[in-house]
Coordinates of C-alpha atoms and ligand atoms in Angstrom, one line a residue:
Chain U
X25 CA 149.5 173.1 59.6
X26 CA 147.4 176.1 58.6
X27 CA 145.9 176.2 62.0
X28 CA 149.3 176.6 63.5
X29 CA 150.1 179.5 61.3
X30 CA 146.9 181.4 61.8
X31 CA 147.3 180.8 65.5
X32 CA 150.8 182.3 65.5
X33 CA 149.7 185.4 63.8
X34 CA 146.8 186.1 66.1
X35 CA 148.8 185.8 69.3
X36 CA 151.0 188.9 69.5
X37 CA 154.5 188.3 70.5
X38 CA 155.4 189.6 73.9
X39 CA 157.8 186.9 75.1
X40 CA 161.1 188.5 75.8
X41 CA 162.2 188.7 78.5
X42 CA 160.3 185.4 79.0
X43 CA 157.5 185.2 81.5
X44 CA 156.9 181.7 82.8
X45 CA 154.0 181.1 85.1
X46 CA 154.9 179.2 88.3
X47 CA 152.6 176.3 87.4
X48 CA 154.6 175.4 84.4
X49 CA 157.1 173.8 86.7
X50 CA 156.3 170.7 88.6
X51 CA 156.5 171.0 92.4
X52 CA 159.9 170.2 93.9
X53 CA 161.8 172.0 91.2
X54 CA 161.1 175.5 92.5
X55 CA 164.8 176.0 93.3
X56 CA 165.6 175.9 89.6
X57 CA 166.1 179.4 88.3
X58 CA 163.8 180.4 85.5
X59 CA 165.0 182.4 82.5
X60 CA 163.2 185.4 84.0
X61 CA 165.2 185.1 87.3
X62 CA 168.4 184.8 85.4
X63 CA 167.7 187.8 83.3
X64 CA 166.8 189.9 86.3
X65 CA 170.0 188.9 88.0
X66 CA 172.0 189.7 84.9
X67 CA 170.3 193.1 84.6
X68 CA 171.2 193.9 88.1
X69 CA 174.8 192.8 87.6
X70 CA 175.0 194.7 84.3
X71 CA 175.6 191.5 82.4
X72 CA 173.2 192.0 79.6
X73 CA 175.3 192.0 76.4
X74 CA 172.7 192.5 73.8
X75 CA 169.2 194.1 74.0
X76 CA 166.8 194.0 71.1
X77 CA 163.8 196.3 71.4
X78 CA 160.7 196.5 69.1
X79 CA 162.8 195.5 66.2
X80 CA 161.4 195.3 62.7
X81 CA 163.3 194.5 59.5
X82 CA 162.2 194.9 55.9
X83 CA 163.6 193.7 52.5
X84 CA 161.8 196.3 50.4
X85 CA 158.2 195.8 51.2
X86 CA 158.6 192.4 52.7
X87 CA 158.8 192.4 56.4
X88 CA 161.2 189.7 57.5
X89 CA 161.3 190.4 61.3
X90 CA 158.3 191.5 63.3
X91 CA 158.7 193.5 66.6
X92 CA 161.4 191.4 68.2
X93 CA 162.3 191.9 71.8
X94 CA 165.1 189.9 73.3
X95 CA 168.0 190.1 75.7
X96 CA 171.2 188.1 75.6
X97 CA 173.2 187.6 78.8
X98 CA 177.0 188.1 78.6
X99 CA 178.9 184.9 77.9
X100 CA 175.8 182.8 77.2
X101 CA 175.0 180.8 74.1
X102 CA 171.7 181.6 72.4
X103 CA 170.5 179.1 69.8
X104 CA 168.1 180.3 67.2
X105 CA 165.8 177.7 65.7
X106 CA 162.8 177.8 63.4
X107 CA 161.6 176.7 60.0
X108 CA 163.6 177.8 57.0
X109 CA 162.7 181.3 55.8
X110 CA 161.5 182.4 59.2
X111 CA 164.2 185.1 59.4
X112 CA 167.0 183.5 61.4
X113 CA 169.8 184.5 59.1
X114 CA 168.3 187.9 58.6
X115 CA 168.2 188.4 62.4
X116 CA 171.8 187.3 62.8
X117 CA 173.0 189.6 60.1
X118 CA 171.4 192.5 62.0
X119 CA 173.9 192.3 64.9
X120 CA 176.9 193.1 62.7
X121 CA 174.9 195.1 60.2
X122 CA 175.8 192.9 57.3
X123 CA 172.3 193.6 56.0
X124 CA 173.5 197.1 55.2
X125 CA 175.2 195.6 52.1
X126 CA 171.9 194.5 50.7
X127 CA 170.0 197.2 48.7
X128 CA 166.6 198.2 49.8
X129 CA 166.7 197.0 53.4
X130 CA 165.4 199.0 56.3
X131 CA 164.7 198.5 60.0
X132 CA 162.8 200.0 62.9
X133 CA 163.6 199.8 66.6
X134 CA 166.9 199.3 68.3
X135 CA 169.6 196.8 69.0
X136 CA 171.9 197.7 71.8
X137 CA 175.3 196.0 72.4
X138 CA 176.9 197.0 75.6
X139 CA 174.1 199.6 76.0
X140 CA 175.1 201.3 72.7
X141 CA 172.6 201.4 69.9
X142 CA 174.4 199.8 66.9
X143 CA 172.3 201.8 64.5
X144 CA 173.5 205.1 66.0
X145 CA 174.7 207.6 63.4
X146 CA 178.0 208.1 65.2
X147 CA 178.7 204.4 65.5
X148 CA 181.4 203.2 63.1
X149 CA 180.2 200.0 61.4
X150 CA 183.7 198.9 60.9
X151 CA 184.3 199.0 64.7
X152 CA 181.0 197.1 65.2
X153 CA 182.0 194.3 62.9
X154 CA 185.4 194.0 64.6
X155 CA 183.5 193.6 67.9
X156 CA 180.9 191.2 66.5
X157 CA 182.5 188.3 64.6
X158 CA 180.6 186.2 62.1
X159 CA 181.0 182.7 60.8
X160 CA 178.9 182.0 57.7
X161 CA 176.9 179.0 56.8
X162 CA 179.1 178.1 53.9
X163 CA 182.7 178.1 55.1
X164 CA 184.4 180.9 53.1
X165 CA 188.2 180.6 53.5
X166 CA 190.0 183.1 51.4
X167 CA 192.3 181.8 48.6
X168 CA 195.3 182.5 50.8
X169 CA 197.5 180.4 53.1
X170 CA 196.1 179.2 56.4
X171 CA 198.3 181.7 58.2
X172 CA 197.2 184.6 56.0
X173 CA 193.6 183.7 56.5
X174 CA 193.8 184.0 60.2
X175 CA 196.1 187.1 60.0
X176 CA 193.8 188.8 57.5
X177 CA 191.6 190.6 60.1
X178 CA 194.6 191.9 62.0
X179 CA 196.3 193.2 58.8
X180 CA 193.3 195.1 57.6
X181 CA 192.9 196.6 61.1
X182 CA 196.4 198.0 60.8
X183 CA 198.4 195.6 63.1
X184 CA 201.9 195.4 61.7
X185 CA 203.9 193.8 64.6
X186 CA 205.0 190.5 63.2
X187 CA 205.4 188.7 66.4
X188 CA 202.1 189.9 67.7
X189 CA 200.4 188.6 64.5
X190 CA 202.2 185.2 64.9
X191 CA 201.1 184.9 68.5
X192 CA 197.6 185.8 67.7
X193 CA 197.4 183.4 64.8
X194 CA 198.6 180.5 67.0
X195 CA 196.3 181.4 69.8
X196 CA 193.3 181.7 67.5
X197 CA 194.0 178.4 65.8
X198 CA 194.5 176.7 69.2
X199 CA 191.2 178.3 70.4
X200 CA 189.5 176.9 67.3
X201 CA 190.9 173.5 68.0
X202 CA 192.8 173.5 64.7
X203 CA 196.4 174.2 65.7
X204 CA 197.5 170.6 66.1
X205 CA 196.2 169.7 62.7
X206 CA 197.7 172.6 60.7
X207 CA 200.8 173.8 62.6
X208 CA 203.1 172.1 60.1
X209 CA 201.5 173.6 57.1
X210 CA 200.6 177.1 57.9
X211 CA 201.8 178.3 54.6
X212 CA 199.7 175.9 52.6
X213 CA 196.5 177.0 50.9
X214 CA 193.4 177.0 53.1
X215 CA 191.6 175.2 50.3
X216 CA 193.6 172.1 51.0
X217 CA 191.8 171.7 54.3
X218 CA 188.7 169.5 54.8
X219 CA 185.3 171.0 55.1
X220 CA 185.2 170.8 58.9
X221 CA 188.7 172.2 59.1
X222 CA 187.8 175.1 56.8
X223 CA 184.9 176.0 59.0
X224 CA 187.1 175.9 62.1
X225 CA 189.6 178.1 60.2
X226 CA 186.8 180.6 59.6
X227 CA 186.1 180.5 63.3
X228 CA 189.8 181.1 64.1
X229 CA 189.8 183.9 61.6
X230 CA 186.9 185.5 63.4
X231 CA 188.5 185.0 66.8
X232 CA 191.8 186.6 65.7
X233 CA 190.3 190.1 65.7
X234 CA 189.2 189.5 69.3
X235 CA 185.5 190.1 69.1
X236 CA 183.2 190.0 72.1
X237 CA 180.2 188.5 70.3
X238 CA 180.3 185.6 67.9
X239 CA 177.5 185.0 65.3
X240 CA 177.4 181.6 63.8
X241 CA 174.9 180.9 61.0
X242 CA 174.4 177.1 60.7
X243 CA 178.1 176.6 61.0
X244 CA 177.8 172.8 60.9
X245 CA 175.1 172.4 58.3
X246 CA 177.5 171.2 55.6
X247 CA 179.7 169.0 57.9
X248 CA 179.8 165.3 58.7
X249 CA 178.9 164.2 62.3
X250 CA 182.5 164.1 63.5
X251 CA 183.3 167.6 62.3
X252 CA 180.0 168.7 63.7
X253 CA 180.9 167.3 67.1
X254 CA 184.2 169.1 67.0
X255 CA 182.5 172.4 66.3
X256 CA 180.0 171.9 69.1
X257 CA 182.8 171.1 71.5
X258 CA 184.4 174.2 70.4
X259 CA 181.4 176.3 71.1
X260 CA 181.3 174.9 74.7
X261 CA 184.9 176.1 75.1
X262 CA 184.3 179.5 73.5
X263 CA 181.4 180.5 75.6
X264 CA 183.8 181.2 78.5
X265 CA 185.0 184.2 76.7
X266 CA 182.4 185.1 74.1
X267 CA 178.7 185.8 73.9
X268 CA 177.5 183.5 71.1
X269 CA 174.4 183.5 69.0
X270 CA 174.1 180.4 66.8
X271 CA 171.5 179.7 64.2
X272 CA 170.9 176.0 63.7
X273 CA 168.6 173.9 61.7
X274 CA 169.4 170.9 63.9
X275 CA 167.2 170.6 67.0
X276 CA 169.6 168.3 68.8
X277 CA 172.4 170.7 68.1
X278 CA 170.5 173.6 69.6
X279 CA 169.7 171.4 72.6
X280 CA 173.3 170.4 73.1
X281 CA 175.1 173.7 72.6
X282 CA 172.9 176.5 73.7
X283 CA 171.9 177.9 77.1
X284 CA 168.9 179.7 75.8
X285 CA 166.8 179.0 72.7
X286 CA 164.9 181.4 70.6
X287 CA 162.2 179.9 68.4
X288 CA 161.3 182.0 65.4
X289 CA 158.4 181.6 63.1
X290 CA 157.3 183.8 60.2
X291 CA 159.6 186.6 61.3
X292 CA 158.3 186.5 64.9
X293 CA 160.2 185.6 68.0
X294 CA 157.7 183.0 69.1
X295 CA 159.3 181.7 72.3
X296 CA 162.5 182.5 74.0
X297 CA 163.5 180.6 77.1
X298 CA 166.1 178.4 78.7
X299 CA 167.0 175.6 76.3
X300 CA 166.0 172.9 78.7
X301 CA 162.6 174.5 79.1
X302 CA 162.0 174.9 75.3
X303 CA 162.9 171.3 74.7
X304 CA 161.2 169.7 77.6
X305 CA 158.3 171.9 78.5
X306 CA 157.7 174.8 76.1
X307 CA 155.0 177.3 77.0
X308 CA 153.4 177.4 73.6
X309 CA 151.9 174.5 71.7
X310 CA 153.5 175.5 68.3
X311 CA 156.9 175.5 69.9
X312 CA 156.3 172.0 71.2
X313 CA 155.1 170.8 67.8
X314 CA 158.2 172.2 66.2
X315 CA 160.8 170.9 68.6
X316 CA 159.2 167.5 68.6
X317 CA 159.4 167.5 64.8
X318 CA 155.7 167.6 64.1
X319 CA 156.4 170.3 61.4
X320 CA 159.3 172.3 60.2
Chain V
X17 CA 168.5 153.3 22.4
X18 CA 170.3 152.7 19.1
X19 CA 168.5 155.6 17.6
X20 CA 169.7 157.9 20.4
X21 CA 173.2 156.7 20.0
X22 CA 173.0 157.3 16.2
X23 CA 171.7 160.9 16.6
X24 CA 174.5 161.5 19.1
X25 CA 177.1 160.4 16.6
X26 CA 175.5 162.6 13.9
X27 CA 175.4 165.5 16.3
X28 CA 179.0 165.2 17.2
X29 CA 180.0 164.8 13.6
X30 CA 178.3 168.1 12.7
X31 CA 180.0 169.9 15.6
X32 CA 183.4 168.5 14.7
X33 CA 182.8 169.6 11.1
X34 CA 182.1 173.2 12.3
X35 CA 185.2 173.2 14.3
X36 CA 187.3 171.8 11.5
X37 CA 186.0 174.4 9.1
X38 CA 186.9 177.3 11.3
X39 CA 190.4 175.8 12.0
X40 CA 190.9 175.1 8.3
X41 CA 190.1 178.7 7.3
X42 CA 192.4 180.0 9.9
X43 CA 195.2 177.7 8.9
X44 CA 194.9 178.6 5.2
X45 CA 195.1 182.3 6.0
X46 CA 198.1 181.8 8.2
X47 CA 199.8 179.5 5.7
X48 CA 199.2 181.9 2.8
X49 CA 200.6 184.9 4.8
X50 CA 203.5 182.9 6.1
X51 CA 204.7 181.3 2.8
X52 CA 204.4 184.5 0.9
X53 CA 205.8 186.8 3.6
X54 CA 208.6 185.0 5.4
X55 CA 211.1 185.5 2.6
X56 CA 210.9 189.2 2.9
X57 CA 211.3 189.2 6.7
X58 CA 214.9 189.7 7.7
X59 CA 216.7 191.7 10.4
X60 CA 217.1 194.4 7.8
X61 CA 213.4 194.5 7.1
X62 CA 212.6 194.8 10.8
X63 CA 215.3 197.4 11.6
X64 CA 215.5 199.9 8.7
X65 CA 213.5 202.7 7.2
X66 CA 211.5 202.2 4.1
X67 CA 213.3 203.5 1.0
X68 CA 212.5 204.6 -2.6
X69 CA 208.8 205.2 -2.1
X70 CA 208.4 202.1 0.0
X71 CA 209.5 199.8 -2.8
X72 CA 212.6 198.9 -0.8
X73 CA 213.9 198.9 2.8
X74 CA 212.1 197.9 6.0
X75 CA 209.2 198.7 8.3
X76 CA 211.1 199.9 11.4
X77 CA 209.1 203.1 11.9
X78 CA 205.8 201.3 11.5
X79 CA 206.8 198.8 14.2
X80 CA 207.9 201.6 16.5
X81 CA 204.7 203.6 15.7
X82 CA 202.4 200.7 16.4
X83 CA 204.3 199.9 19.6
X84 CA 204.1 203.6 20.9
X85 CA 200.4 203.9 20.0
X86 CA 199.6 200.7 21.7
X87 CA 201.4 201.8 24.9
X88 CA 199.3 205.0 24.9
X89 CA 196.1 203.0 24.3
X90 CA 197.1 200.8 27.3
X91 CA 198.0 203.6 29.6
X92 CA 194.7 205.3 28.8
X93 CA 192.2 202.4 28.7
X94 CA 193.5 200.0 31.4
X95 CA 193.3 202.3 34.5
X96 CA 190.1 204.0 33.2
X97 CA 188.5 200.8 32.2
X98 CA 189.3 199.0 35.4
X99 CA 188.2 202.0 37.5
X100 CA 184.9 202.1 35.6
X101 CA 184.4 198.4 36.1
X102 CA 185.2 198.5 39.8
X103 CA 182.7 201.4 40.2
X104 CA 180.0 199.7 38.2
X105 CA 180.4 196.3 39.8
X106 CA 181.2 197.2 43.4
X107 CA 179.8 200.6 44.2
X108 CA 176.9 201.4 41.8
X109 CA 173.5 200.3 43.1
X110 CA 171.9 198.2 40.5
X111 CA 169.3 200.9 39.6
X112 CA 168.0 202.1 36.2
X113 CA 170.8 204.4 35.6
X114 CA 173.5 201.7 36.2
X115 CA 171.6 199.5 33.8
X116 CA 171.4 202.2 31.2
X117 CA 175.2 202.9 31.5
X118 CA 176.0 199.3 31.3
X119 CA 173.8 198.9 28.2
X120 CA 175.4 201.9 26.6
X121 CA 178.9 200.4 27.2
X122 CA 177.8 197.1 25.6
X123 CA 176.5 199.0 22.6
X124 CA 179.6 201.1 22.3
X125 CA 181.7 198.0 21.8
X126 CA 179.7 197.4 18.6
X127 CA 180.2 200.8 17.1
X128 CA 182.3 200.6 13.9
X129 CA 185.9 201.6 14.3
X130 CA 185.7 204.3 11.6
X131 CA 183.2 206.1 13.8
X132 CA 185.7 206.2 16.6
X133 CA 188.2 207.6 14.1
X134 CA 185.9 210.4 13.2
X135 CA 185.1 211.1 16.8
X136 CA 188.8 211.1 17.5
X137 CA 189.4 213.7 14.8
X138 CA 186.8 216.0 16.3
X139 CA 187.7 215.6 20.0
X140 CA 191.5 215.1 20.1
X141 CA 192.8 216.5 16.8
X142 CA 190.5 219.6 16.6
X143 CA 189.0 220.4 20.0
X144 CA 192.0 219.4 22.1
X145 CA 194.6 220.7 19.5
X146 CA 196.7 217.5 19.6
X147 CA 196.9 217.6 15.8
X148 CA 197.4 214.3 14.0
X149 CA 199.8 212.6 16.4
X150 CA 200.7 209.5 18.3
X151 CA 198.8 210.8 21.3
X152 CA 195.6 211.6 19.4
X153 CA 195.7 208.2 17.7
X154 CA 196.5 206.4 21.0
X155 CA 193.6 208.1 22.8
X156 CA 191.2 207.3 20.0
X157 CA 192.2 203.7 20.1
X158 CA 191.9 203.9 23.9
X159 CA 188.3 205.1 23.6
X160 CA 187.6 202.3 21.2
X161 CA 189.0 199.6 23.6
X162 CA 187.4 201.1 26.7
X163 CA 184.1 199.2 26.3
X164 CA 186.0 195.9 25.9
X165 CA 188.2 196.7 28.9
X166 CA 185.2 197.6 31.1
X167 CA 183.2 194.6 30.1
X168 CA 186.1 192.2 30.5
X169 CA 187.0 193.7 33.9
X170 CA 183.5 193.6 35.1
X171 CA 183.2 189.9 34.2
X172 CA 186.4 189.3 36.1
X173 CA 185.1 191.1 39.2
X174 CA 181.8 189.2 39.0
X175 CA 183.6 185.9 39.0
X176 CA 185.1 186.7 42.5
X177 CA 182.7 185.0 45.0
X178 CA 180.6 187.4 47.1
X179 CA 181.6 185.4 50.1
X180 CA 185.1 186.9 49.9
X181 CA 183.7 190.4 50.1
X182 CA 181.3 189.5 52.9
X183 CA 184.1 187.6 54.8
X184 CA 186.3 190.7 54.7
X185 CA 183.6 193.1 55.7
X186 CA 182.6 190.9 58.6
X187 CA 186.1 191.1 59.9
X188 CA 186.0 194.8 60.0
X189 CA 187.3 195.8 56.6
X190 CA 186.1 198.9 54.9
X191 CA 184.5 198.4 51.5
X192 CA 187.6 199.6 49.7
X193 CA 189.9 197.4 51.9
X194 CA 187.7 194.4 51.1
X195 CA 187.9 195.2 47.4
X196 CA 191.6 195.9 47.4
X197 CA 192.8 193.0 49.4
X198 CA 190.2 190.3 48.7
X199 CA 188.6 191.0 45.3
X200 CA 191.1 192.7 43.0
X201 CA 194.0 190.2 43.5
X202 CA 191.7 187.5 42.2
X203 CA 190.1 189.6 39.5
X204 CA 193.3 191.1 38.0
X205 CA 194.3 188.0 36.0
X206 CA 191.0 188.0 34.2
X207 CA 191.0 191.8 33.9
X208 CA 194.4 191.7 32.3
X209 CA 193.6 189.0 29.9
X210 CA 190.5 190.7 28.6
X211 CA 192.3 194.0 28.4
X212 CA 195.3 192.6 26.5
X213 CA 192.9 190.9 24.0
X214 CA 191.3 194.3 23.5
X215 CA 194.6 196.0 23.0
X216 CA 195.7 193.5 20.4
X217 CA 192.6 194.2 18.5
X218 CA 193.4 197.9 18.7
X219 CA 196.9 197.3 17.6
X220 CA 195.6 195.9 14.3
X221 CA 193.1 198.6 13.6
X222 CA 193.5 201.0 10.7
X223 CA 190.3 203.1 10.6
X224 CA 190.7 204.9 14.0
X225 CA 194.3 206.0 13.3
X226 CA 193.7 206.9 9.7
X227 CA 192.7 210.5 10.3
X228 CA 194.2 210.9 13.8
X229 CA 197.9 210.4 13.4
X230 CA 199.0 207.7 11.0
X231 CA 201.3 208.9 8.2
X232 CA 201.3 207.5 4.7
X233 CA 205.1 207.6 4.4
X234 CA 207.4 209.0 7.0
X235 CA 210.9 207.6 7.1
X236 CA 211.8 209.1 10.5
X237 CA 210.8 208.1 14.0
X238 CA 208.4 210.3 15.9
X239 CA 210.4 212.7 18.1
X240 CA 207.5 213.4 20.5
X241 CA 204.1 212.1 21.2
X242 CA 202.7 215.0 19.1
X243 CA 204.4 213.8 15.9
X244 CA 202.8 211.7 13.2
X245 CA 203.9 208.1 12.9
X246 CA 203.7 205.1 10.7
X247 CA 201.8 202.1 11.9
X248 CA 201.8 198.5 10.7
X249 CA 198.1 198.0 9.8
X250 CA 198.0 201.3 7.9
X251 CA 201.3 200.6 6.2
X252 CA 199.8 197.2 5.2
X253 CA 196.7 198.9 3.9
X254 CA 198.7 201.2 1.7
X255 CA 201.1 198.6 0.4
X256 CA 198.2 196.3 -0.6
X257 CA 195.8 198.9 -2.1
X258 CA 197.1 202.4 -2.4
X259 CA 200.7 201.9 -3.7
X260 CA 201.7 203.0 -7.2
X261 CA 203.5 199.7 -7.8
X262 CA 201.3 197.2 -6.0
X263 CA 202.6 194.1 -7.7
X264 CA 206.2 195.1 -7.0
X265 CA 205.7 195.6 -3.3
X266 CA 203.4 192.6 -2.7
X267 CA 206.1 190.6 -1.0
X268 CA 206.8 193.5 1.4
X269 CA 203.1 193.7 2.1
X270 CA 203.0 190.1 3.0
X271 CA 206.1 190.6 5.2
X272 CA 204.3 193.4 7.0
X273 CA 201.2 191.3 7.5
X274 CA 203.4 188.5 8.9
X275 CA 205.0 190.9 11.4
X276 CA 201.7 192.3 12.4
X277 CA 200.2 188.9 13.0
X278 CA 203.3 187.8 14.9
X279 CA 203.0 190.9 17.1
X280 CA 199.4 190.2 17.9
X281 CA 200.1 186.6 18.5
X282 CA 202.9 187.7 20.9
X283 CA 200.5 190.0 22.8
X284 CA 197.9 187.3 23.2
X285 CA 200.5 184.8 24.4
X286 CA 201.6 187.3 27.0
X287 CA 198.0 187.6 28.1
X288 CA 197.6 183.9 28.4
X289 CA 200.9 183.5 30.1
X290 CA 200.2 186.3 32.6
X291 CA 196.9 184.8 33.5
X292 CA 198.5 181.4 34.0
X293 CA 201.2 182.8 36.2
X294 CA 198.9 185.0 38.3
X295 CA 196.5 182.1 38.8
X296 CA 199.4 180.0 40.1
X297 CA 200.5 182.7 42.5
X298 CA 197.0 183.0 43.7
X299 CA 196.6 179.3 44.4
X300 CA 200.0 178.9 46.0
X301 CA 199.9 181.8 48.4
Ligands
LIG28 N1 168.6 189.4 50.2 C1 167.2 189.2 50.4 N2 166.4 190.0 49.7 C2 165.0 189.8 49.8 N3 164.5 188.9 50.7 C3 165.3 188.2 51.4 C4 166.7 188.2 51.3 N4 167.2 187.3 52.2 C5 166.2 186.7 52.8 N5 165.0 187.2 52.3 C6 163.7 186.8 52.8 O1 163.6 187.0 54.1 C7 163.0 185.9 54.8 C8 163.9 185.3 55.8 O2 165.0 184.8 55.2 P1 166.2 184.2 56.1 O3 166.6 185.1 57.1 O4 167.3 183.8 55.1 O5 165.6 182.9 56.7 P2 166.2 181.7 57.4 O6 167.7 182.0 57.7 O7 165.5 181.5 58.7 O8 166.0 180.5 56.6 C9 162.6 184.9 53.7 O9 161.3 185.1 53.4 C10 163.5 185.3 52.6 O10 162.9 185.1 51.3
LIG29 MG1 169.5 180.9 56.9

């Protein structure tokens, strides 16, 4: 255990965009595109949605994220895994600057979304948050009706057109695979829904403001297996239209839903690669130990 | 096991005894006031002016005076108190200054009411030239209730889960939008309850209005907010300690006490009812 940790600190993190040596692939699979290939292609096509460069983050004197470099391709799903306390939630909350609400936090480096630094002085954080939706670990429906929950974001963003609101509410609920279950009781309290339904309601609520990026912080950690399966299915659907970053504690879940996986440890991005690669043939020993459940 | 059970029984017995003692005292007081006071309470008592040096007639001006002064107290302390609470709980960074301010507010709620009375004389009556008036007395009582209003409102705001605020912000709400649409609606029932309880305490106070506006005997209604007024608690104080024919007016004093208690009971009921109703609306919507 302690060996692993000293090891991780000694090796400096320079893994994104990921570099994978040719010999890490067995012969005969050369046609498979590596993460590096895919990122180069995306860069050429202008399909890099998010770019994190030399990013550090501090709570007071405590450094929670250490020189993170990372790119996210448009409409891909990135899973973030790592032992608890390694900074997954902190990292996620950087993308919509929810960390701004915590006193004494500070950062260095840049995060670009669509080539625009989200920490720029002239960037309106309200616009950013509309563009980057977030679903919290603990589902947090508001004490309003199901309809009003989904309509909330539109209302605060000044949309008054009733029929537009109704259409968007229906579309978002359908998109979140909840419509069939709630269409007869839209005016009932959101608290009457089950845990899994509440979480999908929160997803619908986030979708209703039409973001481009969706941040999910352990969205299924409090749910039973059936509700979890529904959420995972939903993520598969959503990635057609959204760039998704999902934190998960559950290794199988990361393997199932994400295209790329980022392994964090002690605030460092330890390895970032195609999900299949991370789970079958990771470059670093620590990653392998973690994904095979030898620690965590 | 048996020993545990035994000590539990003893423990509960002691707790029940404490509760019983408190309730009994309260009931005795209420019973005493009710039996001695209800015979003098009539429509005439409620609706006419006192006559013949307060040995006859009613307490109408005192009821009106207490009502007016309470309204002013409410208009002054509710918006100001809620505003302070919103600022302290939602906007102020929890630094040293905030903690100092909060501690001062807590301490102010323990300052004796007569001190507020003296402060009111200096500030409102003399410095602001309001003279002894409904306005000066109402503002003095308002100052006195402010710490209670702020504390109660802050507690109510604290009880709204942080997740509501975060949820709003994450959907692109500004901070004020988040507070207005997703915090205040759920905090207001609690804020109101605490505030009304504070007001009902103010309505029963004598010391702060003693020098700032309450009149000994004034058988006319105040014509403006700058007139003096009669108030129930002060009237009661006079009738039971300062009157020249104390024994003769004792039934009237008890009647006054009964009306005052009924008024405060009514206000507290409104507070409880309002909270109940608002809670229901919140859960249904
Ligand atoms: N609000 C906060 N204030 C101070 N430190 C925090 C705060 N939130 C998280 N941390 C610290 O930052 C580190 C990363 O936390 P977090 O991002 O929540 O980890 P994870 O989501 O991976 O479990 C932890 O050491 C944690 O103690
Ligand atoms: Mg977390």
